[in-house]
Amino acid sequence: MTPQRAKAEITALRDELNEHNYRYYVLDSPSISDKEFDDMLARLAELEKQYPEFSDPDSPTQRVGGQVTKIFDTVTHRTRMYSLDNTYSRDELADFDARVRKGLGEGENVEYVLELKYDGASVSLTYENGRLTRAETRGDGIKGDDITANARTIKSIPLKLKGDYPARFDIRGEIILPVSRFEQINNQREIDGEPLYANPRNLASGTLKLQDSAEVASRGLDCLLYYVVEDEVTIPTQYECLQKARQWGFKVPQQSSLARSMDDIYAYIDYWDHARYDLPYQTDGIVVKVNDKSQQARLGYTAKSPRWAVAYKFTAEREPTVLESISYQVGRTGNITPVANLRPVLLAGTTVQRATLHNADQIQKLDVRIGDTVFVEKGGEIIPKIVGIDLEKRPDGTLPVKYIEKCPECGTPLVRPEGEANHYCPNEDHCPPQIKGRIEHFASRKAMDIESLGQQNVSLLVDKGLIKDYADLYTLGFDDLNGLEQVSDEGQKRSFQKRSAQRLLEAIEASKKIPFEKVLFAIGIRYVGDTTAKKIARYFGTMDAIMSASAEELMAVDEVGDRIAESIVKFFSDPQHRQTVERLKSYGVQMSLGEGSGVKSDVLAGKSFVVSGKFGISRDELKEMIEQHGGRNVSAVSASTNYILAGEAMGPAKAKKAESLGIKIISEQEFYKMLDAGPRGDANGNTAGNAAGVQGKLF
Ligand code: ZN
């Protein structure tokens, strides 16, 4: 293919993918299948890799992230981000209306725009000539953090606009996490034995400040826009701004409405106070804005908020019900959660019969007792909580709740680490929910991918005494499984018939081929996620090397800090863990990088690299190439670093340090030459992997 034809195809693919992205994420009405979309995206990525001269940061392929922001720069907003005054009653809203009318003068017509108030993290986006140039958090309203790299991964934020947009403008809105995504993420965390997130809002704002934009991309954030800030006002009303922004490609909620009287406003509140539970996002109130921009300008601002807009917060729904009993759940890391079992009550559109009591302190603080009539609330939190007690209804003869002292699952005395609110069961190795949790993690998709071993089957195998840890999986035989059955406390029957027994054994056998880096993730070392495991596996090459590495040696790995390094050392200092790993090895589980691990040559063996600056391809792709050819990525320049692979705009501090240590600085082109010096890959004369494709175009 000629470069001209490649360029034409790249442009066409980008336009088409942008349109499908828009249809899928903004309009919520896709016109092609996910598979078709993925195929087109893969084709584009392939072309961009072959022709890096046509790379573009606004390409749909860049939506997956990969850029790492170590420190978020503080930037001054082009115009201040005011916050809204809150009102909590209709009287307060009527006061607002009276102030507006007084401010504008008697007899002037006032029209309001009503919008829902989404519960997320405020953001300001700057567009210049139709392209996203900056995304900022609210911060203190005057200055915020530059989160552009992360915002670019949010698919409903357009990178290129359509239609008749102003040459330069800011647009403001809310970054939110849909409730369904929030629940998915928490379910996965439960499986991984990690603490759950409290609510979508905190998770959304925390996600915006993650260093790795690829991680941000995977979270599934969404962005709803509601306020256009033009350099000079050309759109006369707020309502028209919303419509314009929608035409430019932004996701602008459809629920906005015009109001001419207080009755219109009250009707909107009455409707959404209930209908909000059917929305995919959380909303905690409505916003009332004066529609006319010239009226807005005349009303102006107080020290912190506009005089032409106000928020009204829905009252959190709260219902009384009876606390029937308290049960205690043991999490996968041994943490104990007290749960209130309630007489069923309808709250915020769902029947609630359980509420969290958080921990012993919370129970003591509330002094909640069995038989009490309690008030249950479901506010910004997804999990209902008890917020108070109707003491007048307390039955005679109740006693304060005595918190359990022993694990309800295994009877081990609980511990409460100093400075922590939670109790834990310390019996890691023999407490059933903890054992089951580790095995579920081992078998999960990103780990050993033993598909037919779900939560139910793990429970069955552990309860029947067939397995005590994940290494035992490899000792199971057909006769152990065939006909095995159990009836759960809830009356559910779990069993293994001939077919399912065979299928599980096949899946366990197949897991012996799972690459080493996933094995390292699967064994469940605290803080070692799948990406970290991959980096460590590539760096050390074998489990033996990792088991004998010191914390200091581990910290030489790119992006491994002291917390992770110490956790790994601690894990392997336990003889039982070492023994379990030895057993896995004896059963044939992968304990070193081998076939299928993506290694293409060893031309860079023993060489360490620091990658710094901007390149024709992404830094992550370069790092991947270094590892594929046997080299190591290290995070900081030290005397033992062999090369600095320097792109455009490499930091001057790094260059100076490299010079003083006498480390060789090489360019992207020189790097490709190093790869080319290695043994030839296949019969087509392709040098190991991607290098040839890129290199061919550069020289
Ligand atoms: Zn226990």
XYZ file of C-alpha atoms and ligand atoms in Angstrom:
700
model
C 0.000 0.000 0.000
C 1.256 3.470 -0.794
C 1.478 5.961 2.064
C -1.178 8.088 0.301
C -3.635 5.216 0.223
C -2.832 4.331 3.816
C -3.481 7.901 4.847
C -6.822 7.934 3.062
C -7.883 4.699 4.737
C -6.713 5.923 8.151
C -8.719 9.135 7.780
C -11.815 7.286 6.635
C -11.572 4.782 9.490
C -11.115 7.531 12.065
C -14.161 9.439 10.825
C -16.269 6.330 10.770
C -15.127 5.182 14.225
C -15.709 8.664 15.672
C -19.258 8.572 14.365
C -19.879 5.113 15.831
C -18.341 6.194 19.124
C -20.741 9.132 19.152
C -23.725 6.945 18.350
C -22.766 4.436 21.030
C -21.618 6.615 23.913
C -23.499 9.866 23.405
C -26.729 8.907 21.647
C -26.856 5.442 23.162
C -28.042 4.011 19.849
C -25.282 2.013 18.133
C -25.774 1.095 14.492
C -23.103 -1.619 14.221
C -22.157 -4.582 16.414
C -19.353 -4.422 18.973
C -17.485 -6.965 16.884
C -17.628 -4.791 13.759
C -16.454 -1.814 15.790
C -13.553 -3.781 17.284
C -12.505 -5.056 13.860
C -12.413 -1.537 12.447
C -10.481 -0.281 15.455
C -7.971 -3.120 15.102
C -7.509 -2.309 11.408
C -6.875 1.351 12.244
C -4.403 0.457 14.997
C -2.534 -1.788 12.574
C -2.288 0.960 9.945
C -1.182 3.527 12.520
C 1.532 1.159 13.676
C 2.755 0.652 10.102
C 2.573 4.345 9.299
C 3.506 6.169 12.498
C 3.945 9.383 10.503
C 0.130 9.620 10.417
C -0.291 9.231 14.161
C -2.759 11.593 15.826
C -3.476 12.015 19.528
C -7.161 12.491 18.633
C -7.390 9.110 16.914
C -10.045 6.732 18.300
C -7.216 4.246 18.980
C -5.864 6.616 21.630
C -9.046 6.260 23.697
C -7.629 3.214 25.462
C -5.164 5.425 27.281
C -1.620 4.470 28.186
C -0.207 7.874 29.081
C 0.937 8.057 32.682
C 0.626 11.313 34.626
C 2.942 11.300 37.629
C 1.962 14.710 38.927
C -1.164 16.609 37.906
C -0.255 20.220 37.098
C -2.284 22.891 38.828
C -3.776 25.256 36.266
C -5.816 28.445 36.513
C -9.271 28.197 34.950
C -9.809 30.598 32.049
C -12.946 31.728 33.826
C -13.818 30.951 37.380
C -15.815 27.817 38.220
C -18.450 28.983 40.653
C -20.368 26.598 42.852
C -24.111 26.771 43.323
C -25.975 27.701 46.489
C -28.074 24.831 47.760
C -31.697 24.996 48.811
C -33.559 22.270 50.644
C -37.161 23.468 50.687
C -39.757 24.990 48.370
C -39.809 28.124 50.511
C -36.116 28.631 49.894
C -36.700 28.185 46.164
C -39.496 30.764 46.253
C -37.074 33.142 48.013
C -34.598 32.626 45.176
C -37.283 33.447 42.595
C -38.215 36.599 44.522
C -34.565 37.738 44.640
C -34.168 37.183 40.899
C -37.325 39.161 40.083
C -36.313 41.963 42.400
C -32.808 42.050 40.942
C -34.149 42.375 37.396
C -36.815 44.919 38.243
C -40.589 44.785 38.482
C -42.588 43.481 35.591
C -39.746 41.826 33.691
C -40.420 38.364 32.294
C -38.258 35.608 33.758
C -37.864 32.177 32.268
C -35.940 29.377 33.969
C -34.195 26.301 32.656
C -34.572 23.264 34.910
C -31.890 20.585 34.820
C -31.104 17.538 36.870
C -28.123 17.824 39.184
C -25.807 14.909 38.606
C -23.732 13.539 41.415
C -20.171 13.346 40.143
C -16.944 15.328 39.801
C -17.115 18.751 38.121
C -14.970 19.254 35.062
C -14.147 22.074 32.660
C -13.194 21.228 29.074
C -11.507 23.668 26.704
C -11.955 23.335 22.929
C -9.927 25.221 20.368
C -10.836 24.965 16.693
C -13.040 22.025 17.509
C -10.404 19.976 19.313
C -10.187 19.164 22.999
C -7.115 20.935 24.325
C -7.562 20.829 28.092
C -9.601 19.185 30.841
C -9.503 20.540 34.380
C -11.007 19.539 37.706
C -12.883 22.177 39.674
C -10.289 22.401 42.464
C -11.028 25.535 44.476
C -12.946 27.121 41.599
C -10.046 29.345 40.562
C -7.386 26.704 40.064
C -7.814 23.014 39.350
C -5.794 20.028 38.168
C -4.959 19.335 34.542
C -6.480 15.914 33.848
C -6.429 16.088 30.060
C -4.760 12.715 29.482
C -7.339 10.945 31.603
C -10.326 12.851 30.202
C -9.335 11.860 26.656
C -10.097 8.229 27.515
C -13.729 9.022 28.419
C -15.580 8.009 25.289
C -18.508 10.407 25.611
C -16.104 13.377 25.626
C -15.648 14.307 21.964
C -12.034 14.835 20.875
C -13.231 16.523 17.668
C -16.446 18.503 17.384
C -18.971 18.744 14.593
C -21.097 21.614 13.285
C -20.823 25.359 13.960
C -18.871 25.494 17.215
C -17.121 28.701 18.383
C -13.381 28.901 17.663
C -12.606 28.732 21.350
C -14.819 27.999 24.345
C -15.011 26.117 27.632
C -17.751 23.671 28.469
C -18.564 22.464 31.941
C -20.202 19.405 33.297
C -19.933 16.434 35.515
C -17.866 13.273 35.204
C -19.989 10.468 36.536
C -19.932 6.718 36.859
C -23.160 4.955 35.833
C -24.662 2.963 38.695
C -24.429 -0.312 36.750
C -20.673 0.167 36.176
C -20.226 1.030 39.840
C -21.913 -2.215 40.848
C -19.848 -4.248 38.369
C -16.624 -2.772 39.717
C -17.625 -3.498 43.296
C -18.634 -7.066 42.423
C -15.214 -7.646 40.904
C -13.549 -6.140 43.974
C -15.527 -8.460 46.166
C -14.222 -11.427 44.162
C -10.678 -10.060 44.423
C -11.087 -9.570 48.171
C -10.560 -5.819 47.990
C -12.517 -3.224 49.998
C -15.639 -1.914 48.250
C -16.074 1.655 47.051
C -18.627 3.697 48.990
C -20.443 5.473 46.154
C -20.173 6.302 42.443
C -19.283 9.952 43.069
C -16.148 9.217 45.091
C -15.098 6.521 42.679
C -15.542 8.893 39.717
C -13.482 11.674 41.259
C -10.836 9.222 42.481
C -10.589 7.707 39.003
C -9.870 11.106 37.441
C -6.708 11.321 39.510
C -5.308 7.897 38.641
C -1.832 8.099 37.144
C -2.382 5.441 34.497
C -4.861 6.626 31.879
C -5.348 3.046 30.643
C -6.787 2.250 34.048
C -9.063 5.293 33.744
C -10.229 4.055 30.344
C -11.197 0.697 31.827
C -13.441 2.214 34.491
C -16.213 3.275 32.112
C -16.690 6.899 33.183
C -19.215 9.082 31.438
C -19.389 12.866 31.034
C -22.572 14.957 31.038
C -22.264 18.595 29.961
C -24.502 21.512 30.904
C -22.783 24.871 30.675
C -21.055 26.597 27.762
C -18.638 29.453 28.529
C -18.015 31.482 25.384
C -15.314 34.145 25.159
C -18.041 36.435 23.840
C -21.707 35.559 24.181
C -23.202 34.571 20.814
C -25.845 32.133 22.047
C -28.500 34.186 23.854
C -29.984 31.608 26.228
C -28.964 28.682 28.402
C -31.565 26.454 26.748
C -30.116 27.114 23.301
C -26.610 26.470 24.666
C -27.723 22.996 25.706
C -29.119 22.318 22.249
C -26.038 23.678 20.496
C -23.695 21.640 22.682
C -25.708 18.554 21.787
C -25.259 19.349 18.086
C -21.510 19.755 18.524
C -21.358 16.154 19.767
C -21.532 16.511 23.545
C -23.595 14.322 25.781
C -26.154 16.753 27.174
C -28.875 15.211 29.334
C -32.299 15.235 27.687
C -34.209 15.921 30.894
C -33.898 19.713 30.886
C -37.090 21.733 30.725
C -38.257 25.360 30.606
C -40.290 26.899 33.446
C -42.216 30.161 33.707
C -43.625 29.806 37.211
C -42.923 28.287 40.603
C -45.639 25.714 39.869
C -43.677 24.532 36.821
C -40.632 24.137 39.053
C -42.515 22.219 41.749
C -44.045 19.891 39.146
C -40.543 19.133 37.802
C -39.325 18.356 41.328
C -42.314 16.122 42.086
C -41.777 14.168 38.909
C -38.018 13.635 39.209
C -38.039 12.940 42.925
C -39.443 9.532 41.934
C -38.431 9.090 38.315
C -34.762 9.612 39.168
C -34.471 6.020 40.354
C -34.999 4.836 36.793
C -32.055 6.868 35.471
C -28.744 5.142 34.819
C -26.946 7.736 36.976
C -27.314 9.117 40.444
C -28.851 12.539 40.771
C -29.298 14.318 44.080
C -31.382 17.297 43.074
C -32.251 19.793 40.368
C -30.709 23.061 39.185
C -32.753 26.163 38.373
C -31.057 28.669 36.031
C -32.248 31.971 34.590
C -32.482 31.218 30.857
C -31.589 34.606 29.348
C -27.828 35.273 29.253
C -28.205 39.062 29.376
C -30.356 38.696 32.495
C -27.694 36.391 33.943
C -25.077 39.073 33.307
C -27.191 41.736 35.014
C -27.732 39.543 38.091
C -24.032 38.681 38.340
C -22.278 36.779 41.094
C -21.760 36.786 44.833
C -18.304 35.953 46.197
C -18.819 32.264 45.501
C -21.939 31.633 43.436
C -24.024 32.998 40.601
C -27.116 35.005 41.578
C -28.956 33.582 38.567
C -28.835 29.884 39.490
C -29.558 27.707 42.489
C -29.578 24.011 43.325
C -32.426 22.221 45.047
C -31.509 18.992 46.829
C -33.947 16.109 47.038
C -34.469 14.923 50.565
C -32.822 11.563 51.033
C -35.578 9.008 51.396
C -35.797 7.703 54.910
C -38.155 5.071 56.263
C -38.680 3.498 59.696
C -38.502 -0.266 60.102
C -37.600 -2.844 62.746
C -34.127 -4.256 63.321
C -34.697 -7.993 63.634
C -31.153 -9.278 64.043
C -27.510 -8.577 63.294
C -25.339 -10.995 61.345
C -21.624 -10.823 60.700
C -20.045 -11.372 57.310
C -16.468 -12.493 56.817
C -14.872 -10.956 53.735
C -12.246 -12.558 51.579
C -9.454 -10.767 53.370
C -10.896 -11.745 56.774
C -12.550 -8.378 57.485
C -15.777 -8.586 59.481
C -18.845 -6.544 58.500
C -21.887 -6.347 60.794
C -25.122 -6.387 58.790
C -28.537 -5.314 60.067
C -31.363 -7.647 59.105
C -34.482 -5.509 58.788
C -38.191 -6.037 58.436
C -38.571 -5.443 54.639
C -39.345 -1.821 53.761
C -39.822 0.027 50.453
C -37.154 2.680 50.036
C -36.019 4.669 46.998
C -37.817 2.313 44.662
C -36.476 -0.968 46.045
C -37.300 -3.304 48.913
C -34.630 -3.040 51.567
C -34.076 -5.782 54.124
C -30.436 -5.392 54.968
C -28.318 -2.387 55.879
C -24.673 -2.068 56.750
C -23.664 -1.208 60.292
C -20.027 -0.694 59.214
C -18.177 -1.723 62.388
C -18.249 -2.034 66.175
C -17.793 1.703 66.732
C -20.784 2.511 64.586
C -23.015 0.090 66.520
C -21.834 1.584 69.797
C -22.312 5.139 68.576
C -25.883 4.472 67.444
C -26.552 2.248 70.467
C -28.842 0.310 68.197
C -30.551 -2.705 69.805
C -32.385 -5.751 68.484
C -36.108 -4.916 68.271
C -35.485 -1.187 67.801
C -37.412 0.816 65.239
C -34.656 2.310 63.103
C -34.580 4.877 60.299
C -33.041 3.589 57.096
C -31.685 5.942 54.466
C -30.438 5.455 50.943
C -28.724 8.673 49.959
C -25.654 8.994 47.771
C -24.595 5.605 49.051
C -25.836 2.582 47.176
C -25.868 0.425 50.284
C -28.629 1.495 52.690
C -27.601 2.573 56.153
C -29.215 3.086 59.537
C -29.150 6.773 60.421
C -31.119 6.867 63.655
C -33.423 5.177 66.144
C -36.950 5.972 67.270
C -36.263 5.664 71.006
C -39.929 6.080 71.894
C -40.633 2.777 70.238
C -37.824 0.874 71.978
C -39.251 -2.293 73.591
C -38.662 -2.910 77.293
C -35.719 -4.961 78.477
C -33.376 -4.486 75.489
C -29.630 -4.626 75.989
C -26.766 -2.979 74.093
C -25.413 -5.138 71.260
C -22.404 -7.180 72.269
C -20.001 -7.332 69.325
C -18.814 -10.820 68.432
C -15.364 -11.833 69.660
C -14.886 -14.900 67.507
C -15.060 -15.451 63.758
C -18.580 -16.676 62.908
C -17.108 -18.965 60.254
C -14.157 -20.597 61.982
C -14.338 -19.620 65.658
C -10.925 -17.930 65.749
C -10.718 -14.941 68.156
C -10.928 -11.739 66.113
C -8.219 -9.090 66.078
C -8.531 -5.380 65.597
C -5.317 -3.801 64.295
C -4.347 -0.623 66.038
C -5.806 2.473 64.435
C -8.341 0.488 62.373
C -12.088 0.423 62.819
C -12.544 -3.092 61.473
C -12.168 -6.448 63.151
C -10.411 -9.230 61.246
C -10.277 -12.999 61.426
C -6.538 -13.730 61.461
C -6.982 -17.369 60.469
C -5.991 -16.781 56.832
C -5.196 -20.368 56.002
C -8.153 -22.193 57.525
C -11.085 -19.768 57.593
C -13.496 -20.979 54.859
C -14.494 -17.629 53.258
C -10.854 -16.591 53.098
C -9.793 -19.899 51.556
C -12.631 -19.752 49.055
C -11.851 -16.142 48.161
C -8.241 -16.956 47.318
C -9.237 -19.930 45.183
C -11.870 -17.872 43.344
C -9.232 -15.249 42.634
C -6.794 -17.920 41.407
C -9.401 -19.284 38.975
C -10.678 -15.880 37.792
C -10.521 -14.746 34.181
C -7.515 -12.455 34.464
C -5.624 -15.107 36.465
C -5.694 -18.839 35.621
C -8.969 -18.524 33.705
C -10.478 -21.806 34.929
C -13.865 -20.950 33.545
C -16.043 -23.668 35.060
C -14.815 -22.987 38.577
C -17.166 -20.273 39.781
C -18.049 -19.219 43.309
C -20.563 -22.060 43.740
C -18.181 -24.798 42.693
C -15.345 -23.450 44.812
C -17.709 -23.506 47.785
C -18.757 -27.064 47.074
C -15.183 -28.338 46.708
C -13.973 -26.591 49.859
C -16.996 -27.598 51.944
C -16.577 -31.223 50.889
C -12.959 -31.108 52.003
C -11.630 -31.859 48.505
C -9.450 -28.760 48.308
C -7.852 -26.576 50.960
C -5.849 -24.288 48.704
C -5.508 -23.577 45.005
C -2.670 -26.060 44.535
C -5.069 -28.843 45.538
C -7.052 -28.174 42.343
C -4.357 -30.018 40.407
C -4.827 -33.169 42.499
C -8.528 -33.563 41.693
C -9.568 -36.654 39.761
C -12.735 -37.659 37.948
C -13.927 -39.899 40.767
C -13.596 -37.053 43.280
C -15.998 -34.910 41.285
C -18.465 -37.221 39.566
C -21.759 -37.259 41.452
C -20.578 -34.825 44.096
C -23.481 -32.817 45.468
C -24.539 -30.499 48.232
C -27.670 -28.636 49.262
C -26.894 -25.092 50.404
C -28.477 -23.381 53.404
C -30.800 -21.578 50.998
C -31.970 -24.943 49.678
C -30.047 -24.679 46.397
C -28.656 -27.928 45.059
C -25.128 -27.866 43.695
C -23.715 -30.910 42.013
C -21.243 -32.306 39.508
C -22.489 -34.601 36.806
C -20.258 -36.521 34.452
C -20.050 -33.752 31.841
C -19.396 -30.897 34.250
C -16.768 -32.942 36.105
C -14.944 -33.612 32.842
C -15.198 -30.000 31.788
C -13.710 -28.744 35.050
C -10.816 -31.212 34.862
C -10.102 -30.122 31.287
C -10.130 -26.454 32.334
C -7.731 -27.165 35.200
C -5.437 -29.082 32.857
C -5.542 -26.219 30.333
C -4.575 -23.712 33.027
C -1.114 -25.317 33.177
C -0.418 -23.486 29.924
C -1.403 -20.076 31.312
C 1.658 -17.785 30.988
C 3.867 -17.183 33.990
C 2.912 -13.526 34.387
C -0.705 -14.557 35.029
C 0.412 -17.260 37.465
C 2.243 -14.591 39.425
C -0.988 -12.574 39.583
C -3.087 -15.655 40.410
C -1.211 -16.658 43.564
C -2.732 -13.610 45.228
C 0.055 -11.447 46.623
C -1.468 -8.374 48.184
C -1.149 -5.213 46.023
C 0.153 -7.204 43.035
C -2.452 -6.565 40.351
C -2.335 -8.025 36.865
C -0.316 -5.184 35.312
C 2.242 -5.163 38.110
C 2.562 -8.951 37.930
C 3.292 -8.682 34.218
C 6.043 -6.123 34.767
C 7.673 -8.121 37.549
C 7.451 -11.391 35.603
C 9.041 -9.830 32.533
C 11.802 -8.298 34.616
C 12.849 -11.354 36.619
C 11.842 -14.091 34.192
C 11.320 -16.880 36.746
C 9.418 -17.486 39.963
C 12.649 -18.591 41.668
C 14.266 -15.241 40.933
C 11.260 -13.373 42.335
C 11.115 -15.569 45.437
C 14.713 -14.777 46.273
C 14.653 -11.075 45.348
C 15.073 -8.433 48.027
C 12.692 -5.497 48.380
C 15.390 -3.276 46.908
C 15.826 -5.492 43.871
C 12.068 -5.601 43.355
C 11.851 -1.821 43.462
C 14.114 -1.569 40.428
C 11.137 -2.729 38.379
C 9.291 0.036 36.578
C 6.362 1.275 38.717
C 7.053 -0.991 41.701
C 7.254 0.984 44.934
C 8.122 -0.009 48.481
C 4.571 -1.037 49.405
C 4.392 -3.631 46.618
C 7.999 -4.763 47.077
C 7.543 -5.334 50.808
C 4.305 -7.193 50.256
C 6.042 -9.612 47.865
C 8.929 -10.211 50.264
C 6.465 -10.823 53.100
C 4.439 -13.260 51.004
C 7.452 -15.412 50.182
C 8.832 -15.291 53.695
C 5.941 -17.562 54.701
C 7.115 -21.197 54.333
C 3.582 -22.333 53.585
C 3.302 -19.962 50.622
C 6.644 -21.162 49.284
C 5.482 -24.739 49.622
C 2.237 -24.046 47.764
C 4.191 -22.433 44.931
C 6.570 -25.422 44.812
C 3.564 -27.709 44.546
C 2.148 -25.672 41.642
C 5.511 -26.044 39.945
C 5.508 -29.809 40.463
C 2.061 -30.062 38.855
C 3.338 -28.342 35.730
C 2.100 -24.770 36.181
C 4.268 -22.208 34.291
C 6.977 -20.806 36.537
C 9.036 -18.932 33.972
C 8.629 -16.897 30.817
C 8.543 -19.245 27.900
C 6.663 -19.820 24.700
C 3.616 -17.667 24.384
C 4.886 -14.977 26.692
C 5.466 -12.656 23.781
C 9.264 -12.904 23.869
C 10.604 -12.400 20.375
C 14.366 -12.286 20.757
C 17.073 -11.770 23.325
C 19.020 -9.009 21.553
C 18.478 -6.714 24.514
C 19.131 -9.348 27.182
C 20.790 -7.913 30.258
C 20.220 -4.325 29.131
C 18.165 -1.882 31.158
C 16.312 1.109 29.714
C 14.695 4.290 30.915
C 12.165 5.543 28.344
C 11.575 9.287 28.468
C 9.909 11.887 26.250
C 7.554 11.699 23.288
C 7.934 9.269 20.382
C 6.339 8.293 17.086
C 4.579 5.471 18.942
C 3.417 5.391 22.536
C 5.865 4.886 25.410
C 3.994 1.763 26.432
C 4.509 0.245 23.007
C 8.223 0.999 23.216
C 8.436 -0.526 26.688
C 6.604 -3.569 25.413
C 9.153 -3.895 22.585
C 12.032 -3.646 25.043
C 10.571 -6.491 27.077
C 9.742 -8.562 24.015
C 13.419 -8.488 23.102
C 14.684 -9.452 26.517
C 15.474 -5.978 27.872
C 14.293 -4.489 31.141
C 12.452 -1.266 31.832
C 13.564 0.574 34.921
C 11.795 3.531 36.438
C 14.645 5.818 37.382
C 18.081 6.654 36.022
C 20.828 5.078 38.120
C 24.442 4.027 37.637
C 23.291 0.572 36.553
C 21.023 1.873 33.780
C 22.428 0.965 30.364
C 20.432 3.215 28.043
C 18.120 6.152 28.064
C 15.735 5.976 25.159
C 15.079 9.659 24.648
C 12.239 11.138 22.653
C 11.220 14.715 22.094
C 10.880 16.844 25.198
C 12.824 14.594 27.517
C 13.181 16.214 30.921
C 16.444 18.202 31.299
C 17.027 16.746 34.785
C 17.128 13.240 33.347
C 19.502 14.265 30.572
C 21.852 15.898 33.044
C 21.837 12.935 35.378
C 22.475 10.541 32.485
C 25.414 12.637 31.365
C 26.946 12.710 34.834
C 26.622 8.930 35.134
C 27.948 8.350 31.635
C 24.819 6.544 30.469
C 24.283 6.287 26.759
C 21.339 8.285 25.414
C 19.813 6.806 22.270
C 17.105 8.032 19.921
C 14.051 6.109 18.769
C 15.823 5.400 15.429
C 18.959 4.131 17.156
C 16.770 1.879 19.265
C 15.192 0.295 16.181
C 18.710 -0.226 14.792
C 19.630 -2.151 17.951
C 16.680 -4.457 17.373
C 17.654 -4.892 13.749
C 21.116 -6.104 14.766
C 19.545 -9.167 16.334
C 18.804 -12.521 14.742
C 16.248 -12.580 11.972
C 12.771 -13.627 12.951
C 10.820 -15.477 10.302
C 11.363 -16.445 6.716
C 9.912 -13.175 5.452
C 12.876 -11.417 6.900
C 10.809 -9.702 9.539
C 13.046 -8.696 12.344
C 11.674 -9.648 15.662
C 8.164 -8.413 15.870
C 6.864 -4.976 15.202
C 10.242 -3.366 14.899
C 10.643 -4.133 11.214
C 7.329 -2.619 10.280
C 8.098 0.626 12.026
C 11.720 0.698 11.074
C 11.016 0.173 7.388
C 9.062 3.403 7.292
C 11.569 5.438 9.222
C 14.748 4.906 7.278
Zn -12.475 -17.019 60.401
